[in-house]
């Protein structure tokens, strides 16, 4: 099984900050990576697919990058509504999710 | 508008079984693969099962950790998908989400239901 490790598990940042969340796969996943946002009490929401493609309707302050085993989700200017837990998910070999990064306001 | 609604959750005793239902609307259900993903309280997400569409002979796939205890099925005439879970254990306690997968060679779970809670406890 491919393991996905997200860091940090908790991130505190201020409105307007540039925020970077990391996701590391246990083996090369060839950019087969998606990112989801989950707000408290809600279902996950697809943000980015295939490493860097923005899902329709998602603000352009969200972006993704990476290759091989290392991937990043960046929020260019943090907004209050971005408070959530973010999950990465690989689909190189079925589907596994990271444990999540909880993003809170400082 | 795509809508996905799960029902059938509740409190079940260890060793029991449960059938979850997922009703969908707003898209051509026949074209899509459907999945169940679960989330234990305060934990991350775990893919549970997938059922493909008629073009793929309704092939089914399961997470190794659950294989043998879960069965996914669908009824295209009702735009619905189901998950039967048996021999339930405390660690099966979770919110179970029904999700649509889209994207061919780059699949992603693009629409999710609100989830249904399953609690396994004596």
Short mmCIF file of C-alpha atoms in Angstrom, two decimals:
data_model
loop_
_atom_site.label_atom_id
_atom_site.label_comp_id
_atom_site.label_asym_id
_atom_site.label_seq_id
_atom_site.Cartn_x
_atom_site.Cartn_y
_atom_site.Cartn_z
CA UNK A 1 0.00 0.00 0.00
CA UNK A 2 1.12 3.55 -0.68
CA UNK A 3 1.29 5.64 2.50
CA UNK A 4 0.69 9.36 2.42
CA UNK A 5 2.28 11.56 5.08
CA UNK A 6 1.11 15.13 5.54
CA UNK A 7 2.94 17.84 7.41
CA UNK A 8 2.47 19.70 9.55
CA UNK A 9 -0.54 18.15 11.24
CA UNK A 10 -1.53 21.57 12.58
CA UNK A 11 -0.72 24.92 11.05
CA UNK A 12 -1.54 28.35 12.47
CA UNK A 13 -1.35 31.31 10.14
CA UNK A 14 -2.68 34.84 9.80
CA UNK A 15 -5.05 36.26 7.24
CA UNK A 16 -3.06 37.25 4.18
CA UNK A 17 -0.22 34.79 4.84
CA UNK A 18 1.15 32.52 2.16
CA UNK A 19 0.58 28.99 3.43
CA UNK A 20 2.27 25.80 2.28
CA UNK A 21 1.06 22.31 3.14
CA UNK A 22 3.14 19.25 2.38
CA UNK A 23 2.29 15.71 1.37
CA UNK A 24 4.83 12.92 0.92
CA UNK A 25 4.14 9.56 -0.67
CA UNK A 26 5.93 6.37 0.34
CA UNK A 27 6.80 5.78 -3.32
CA UNK A 28 6.68 7.62 -6.63
CA UNK A 29 3.05 8.43 -7.47
CA UNK A 30 3.76 10.13 -10.81
CA UNK A 31 1.73 13.27 -9.99
CA UNK A 32 -1.39 11.16 -9.40
CA UNK A 33 -2.43 13.32 -6.48
CA UNK A 34 -5.54 15.22 -5.47
CA UNK A 35 -6.22 17.70 -2.66
CA UNK A 36 -9.43 18.08 -0.67
CA UNK A 37 -10.65 20.65 1.83
CA UNK A 38 -12.92 19.61 4.69
CA UNK A 39 -14.57 22.21 6.87
CA UNK A 40 -15.88 21.24 10.28
CA UNK A 41 -19.00 19.12 10.02
CA UNK A 42 -18.95 19.02 6.23
CA UNK A 43 -18.02 16.54 3.54
CA UNK A 44 -14.66 16.90 1.81
CA UNK A 45 -14.50 19.16 -1.23
CA UNK A 46 -12.21 18.62 -4.20
CA UNK A 47 -9.75 21.49 -4.62
CA UNK A 48 -7.04 20.26 -6.97
CA UNK A 49 -6.65 17.19 -9.15
CA UNK A 50 -3.62 15.69 -10.91
CA UNK A 51 -1.23 17.69 -8.71
CA UNK A 52 -1.92 21.15 -10.10
CA UNK A 53 -5.27 21.35 -11.88
CA UNK A 54 -7.75 23.62 -10.12
CA UNK A 55 -11.25 22.23 -9.76
CA UNK A 56 -14.00 24.41 -11.23
CA UNK A 57 -15.15 27.09 -8.82
CA UNK A 58 -12.10 26.94 -6.57
CA UNK A 59 -10.41 30.32 -5.96
CA UNK A 60 -7.13 30.89 -7.75
CA UNK A 61 -5.31 31.51 -4.46
CA UNK A 62 -5.14 27.70 -4.20
CA UNK A 63 -2.42 25.98 -6.19
CA UNK A 64 -0.66 22.65 -6.22
CA UNK A 65 2.75 21.43 -7.26
CA UNK A 66 5.10 18.52 -6.93
CA UNK A 67 6.39 15.37 -8.51
CA UNK A 68 7.74 11.99 -7.55
CA UNK A 69 7.03 11.56 -3.86
CA UNK A 70 6.74 15.20 -2.72
CA UNK A 71 3.74 17.44 -3.23
CA UNK A 72 2.59 20.83 -1.99
CA UNK A 73 -0.66 22.73 -1.65
CA UNK A 74 -0.19 26.49 -1.47
CA UNK A 75 -2.67 29.15 -0.47
CA UNK A 76 -1.25 32.43 -1.72
CA UNK A 77 -3.17 34.71 0.66
CA UNK A 78 -4.99 33.01 3.50
CA UNK A 79 -8.64 33.96 3.96
CA UNK A 80 -10.81 33.30 7.03
CA UNK A 81 -12.96 30.89 5.04
CA UNK A 82 -9.90 28.71 4.37
CA UNK A 83 -9.92 27.42 7.95
CA UNK A 84 -10.33 23.68 7.41
CA UNK A 85 -8.51 20.38 7.31
CA UNK A 86 -6.75 19.58 4.04
CA UNK A 87 -6.21 16.04 2.78
CA UNK A 88 -4.02 14.79 -0.01
CA UNK A 89 -5.00 11.61 -1.85
CA UNK A 90 -3.03 9.43 -4.25
CA UNK A 91 -4.51 7.37 -7.07
CA UNK A 92 -1.41 5.70 -8.47
CA UNK A 93 -2.47 2.52 -6.72
CA UNK A 94 -6.11 2.60 -5.73
CA UNK A 95 -6.79 5.42 -3.33
CA UNK A 96 -5.17 6.44 -0.06
CA UNK A 97 -5.45 9.67 1.84
CA UNK A 98 -3.08 11.49 4.10
CA UNK A 99 -4.03 12.08 7.73
CA UNK A 100 -4.67 15.75 7.04
CA UNK A 101 -3.32 19.16 7.94
CA UNK A 102 -5.58 21.26 10.14
CA UNK A 103 -5.27 24.92 9.22
CA UNK A 104 -6.31 27.50 11.79
CA UNK A 105 -6.08 31.27 12.14
CA UNK A 106 -3.41 32.68 14.39
CA UNK B 1 -27.41 20.25 -9.57
CA UNK B 2 -25.65 17.10 -8.43
CA UNK B 3 -27.14 15.70 -5.24
CA UNK B 4 -26.00 12.70 -3.23
CA UNK B 5 -27.86 11.52 -0.14
CA UNK B 6 -26.85 8.66 2.11
CA UNK B 7 -29.24 6.88 4.45
CA UNK B 8 -29.26 3.78 6.59
CA UNK B 9 -26.79 4.57 9.31
CA UNK B 10 -27.31 4.08 13.00
CA UNK B 11 -26.26 2.14 16.07
CA UNK B 12 -25.37 -1.50 15.50
CA UNK B 13 -24.09 -4.14 17.89
CA UNK B 14 -20.71 -5.75 17.25
CA UNK B 15 -21.11 -8.66 14.87
CA UNK B 16 -24.16 -7.12 13.28
CA UNK B 17 -24.67 -5.92 9.75
CA UNK B 18 -25.95 -2.82 8.03
CA UNK B 19 -26.99 -1.73 4.56
CA UNK B 20 -26.28 1.84 3.56
CA UNK B 21 -28.07 3.46 0.65
CA UNK B 22 -27.04 6.37 -1.51
CA UNK B 23 -29.55 8.12 -3.75
CA UNK B 24 -28.26 10.46 -6.43
CA UNK B 25 -29.68 12.97 -8.87
CA UNK B 26 -28.57 15.74 -11.18
CA UNK B 27 -26.22 13.72 -13.36
CA UNK B 28 -26.26 10.70 -15.65
CA UNK B 29 -25.66 8.06 -12.98
CA UNK B 30 -25.09 5.33 -15.58
CA UNK B 31 -21.91 7.03 -16.77
CA UNK B 32 -20.10 7.07 -13.46
CA UNK B 33 -18.15 4.86 -11.11
CA UNK B 34 -19.39 5.22 -7.54
CA UNK B 35 -17.50 4.81 -4.30
CA UNK B 36 -17.84 4.69 -0.54
CA UNK B 37 -15.28 6.47 1.62
CA UNK B 38 -15.38 6.47 5.41
CA UNK B 39 -14.01 8.65 8.18
CA UNK B 40 -13.65 7.47 11.77
CA UNK B 41 -14.37 10.15 14.39
CA UNK B 42 -11.57 12.71 14.39
CA UNK B 43 -9.58 10.69 11.87
CA UNK B 44 -8.65 10.76 8.22
CA UNK B 45 -10.38 9.37 5.17
CA UNK B 46 -10.35 5.75 4.06
CA UNK B 47 -11.55 4.51 0.67
CA UNK B 48 -13.87 1.53 1.16
CA UNK B 49 -15.26 0.32 -2.15
CA UNK B 50 -15.93 1.12 -5.80
CA UNK B 51 -18.44 -0.10 -8.31
CA UNK B 52 -17.95 0.64 -11.99
CA UNK B 53 -20.64 1.19 -14.54
CA UNK B 54 -22.27 -1.11 -17.09
CA UNK B 55 -19.52 -0.46 -19.63
CA UNK B 56 -17.13 -2.09 -17.17
CA UNK B 57 -19.53 -4.91 -16.28
CA UNK B 58 -20.29 -3.38 -12.88
CA UNK B 59 -16.90 -4.50 -11.62
CA UNK B 60 -16.41 -4.08 -7.88
CA UNK B 61 -13.28 -3.34 -5.87
CA UNK B 62 -12.69 -3.20 -2.15
CA UNK B 63 -10.13 -1.94 0.32
CA UNK B 64 -8.05 -4.89 1.53
CA UNK B 65 -8.83 -4.07 5.14
CA UNK B 66 -12.53 -4.63 4.55
CA UNK B 67 -12.61 -7.27 1.82
CA UNK B 68 -14.92 -10.12 2.68
CA UNK B 69 -17.10 -8.00 4.97
CA UNK B 70 -18.42 -5.42 2.51
CA UNK B 71 -20.42 -5.59 -0.68
CA UNK B 72 -21.11 -2.65 -2.95
CA UNK B 73 -23.94 -2.74 -5.44
CA UNK B 74 -25.90 -0.33 -7.62
CA UNK B 75 -29.30 0.05 -9.21
CA UNK B 76 -29.04 2.21 -12.30
CA UNK B 77 -32.83 2.42 -12.60
CA UNK B 78 -32.88 4.19 -9.23
CA UNK B 79 -29.58 6.09 -9.63
CA UNK B 80 -28.58 4.53 -6.34
CA UNK B 81 -25.64 2.71 -4.84
CA UNK B 82 -25.55 0.53 -1.75
CA UNK B 83 -23.02 -0.75 0.77
CA UNK B 84 -23.63 -3.87 2.81
CA UNK B 85 -21.28 -4.21 5.79
CA UNK B 86 -21.26 -7.35 7.92
CA UNK B 87 -19.45 -8.64 11.02
CA UNK B 88 -19.27 -5.08 12.24
CA UNK B 89 -16.54 -4.11 14.69
CA UNK B 90 -16.00 -1.06 16.87
CA UNK B 91 -13.36 0.15 14.42
CA UNK B 92 -16.02 0.34 11.70
CA UNK B 93 -17.56 3.26 13.57
CA UNK B 94 -17.33 6.13 11.10
CA UNK B 95 -19.12 8.53 8.85
CA UNK B 96 -19.66 6.76 5.53
CA UNK B 97 -19.64 9.00 2.48
CA UNK B 98 -20.95 8.12 -0.95
CA UNK B 99 -18.86 9.75 -3.66
CA UNK B 100 -18.80 10.03 -7.41
CA UNK B 101 -15.52 9.55 -9.20
CA UNK B 102 -14.73 11.44 -12.37
CA UNK B 103 -11.77 11.92 -14.61
CA UNK B 104 -10.84 8.78 -16.50
CA UNK B 105 -7.06 8.49 -16.22
CA UNK B 106 -6.96 11.14 -13.50
CA UNK B 107 -9.83 10.20 -11.23
CA UNK B 108 -10.95 12.38 -8.38
CA UNK B 109 -13.88 12.28 -5.97
CA UNK B 110 -15.66 15.38 -7.21
CA UNK B 111 -19.02 15.14 -5.46
CA UNK B 112 -19.72 13.80 -1.98
CA UNK B 113 -22.84 13.21 0.02
CA UNK B 114 -23.18 14.67 3.49
CA UNK B 115 -22.36 11.29 5.00
CA UNK B 116 -24.15 8.87 7.27
CA UNK B 117 -22.96 7.89 10.75
CA UNK B 118 -22.48 4.26 11.67
CA UNK B 119 -21.80 3.50 15.32
CA UNK B 120 -20.82 -0.01 16.37
CA UNK B 121 -21.29 -0.49 20.07
CA UNK B 122 -22.90 -2.88 22.50
#
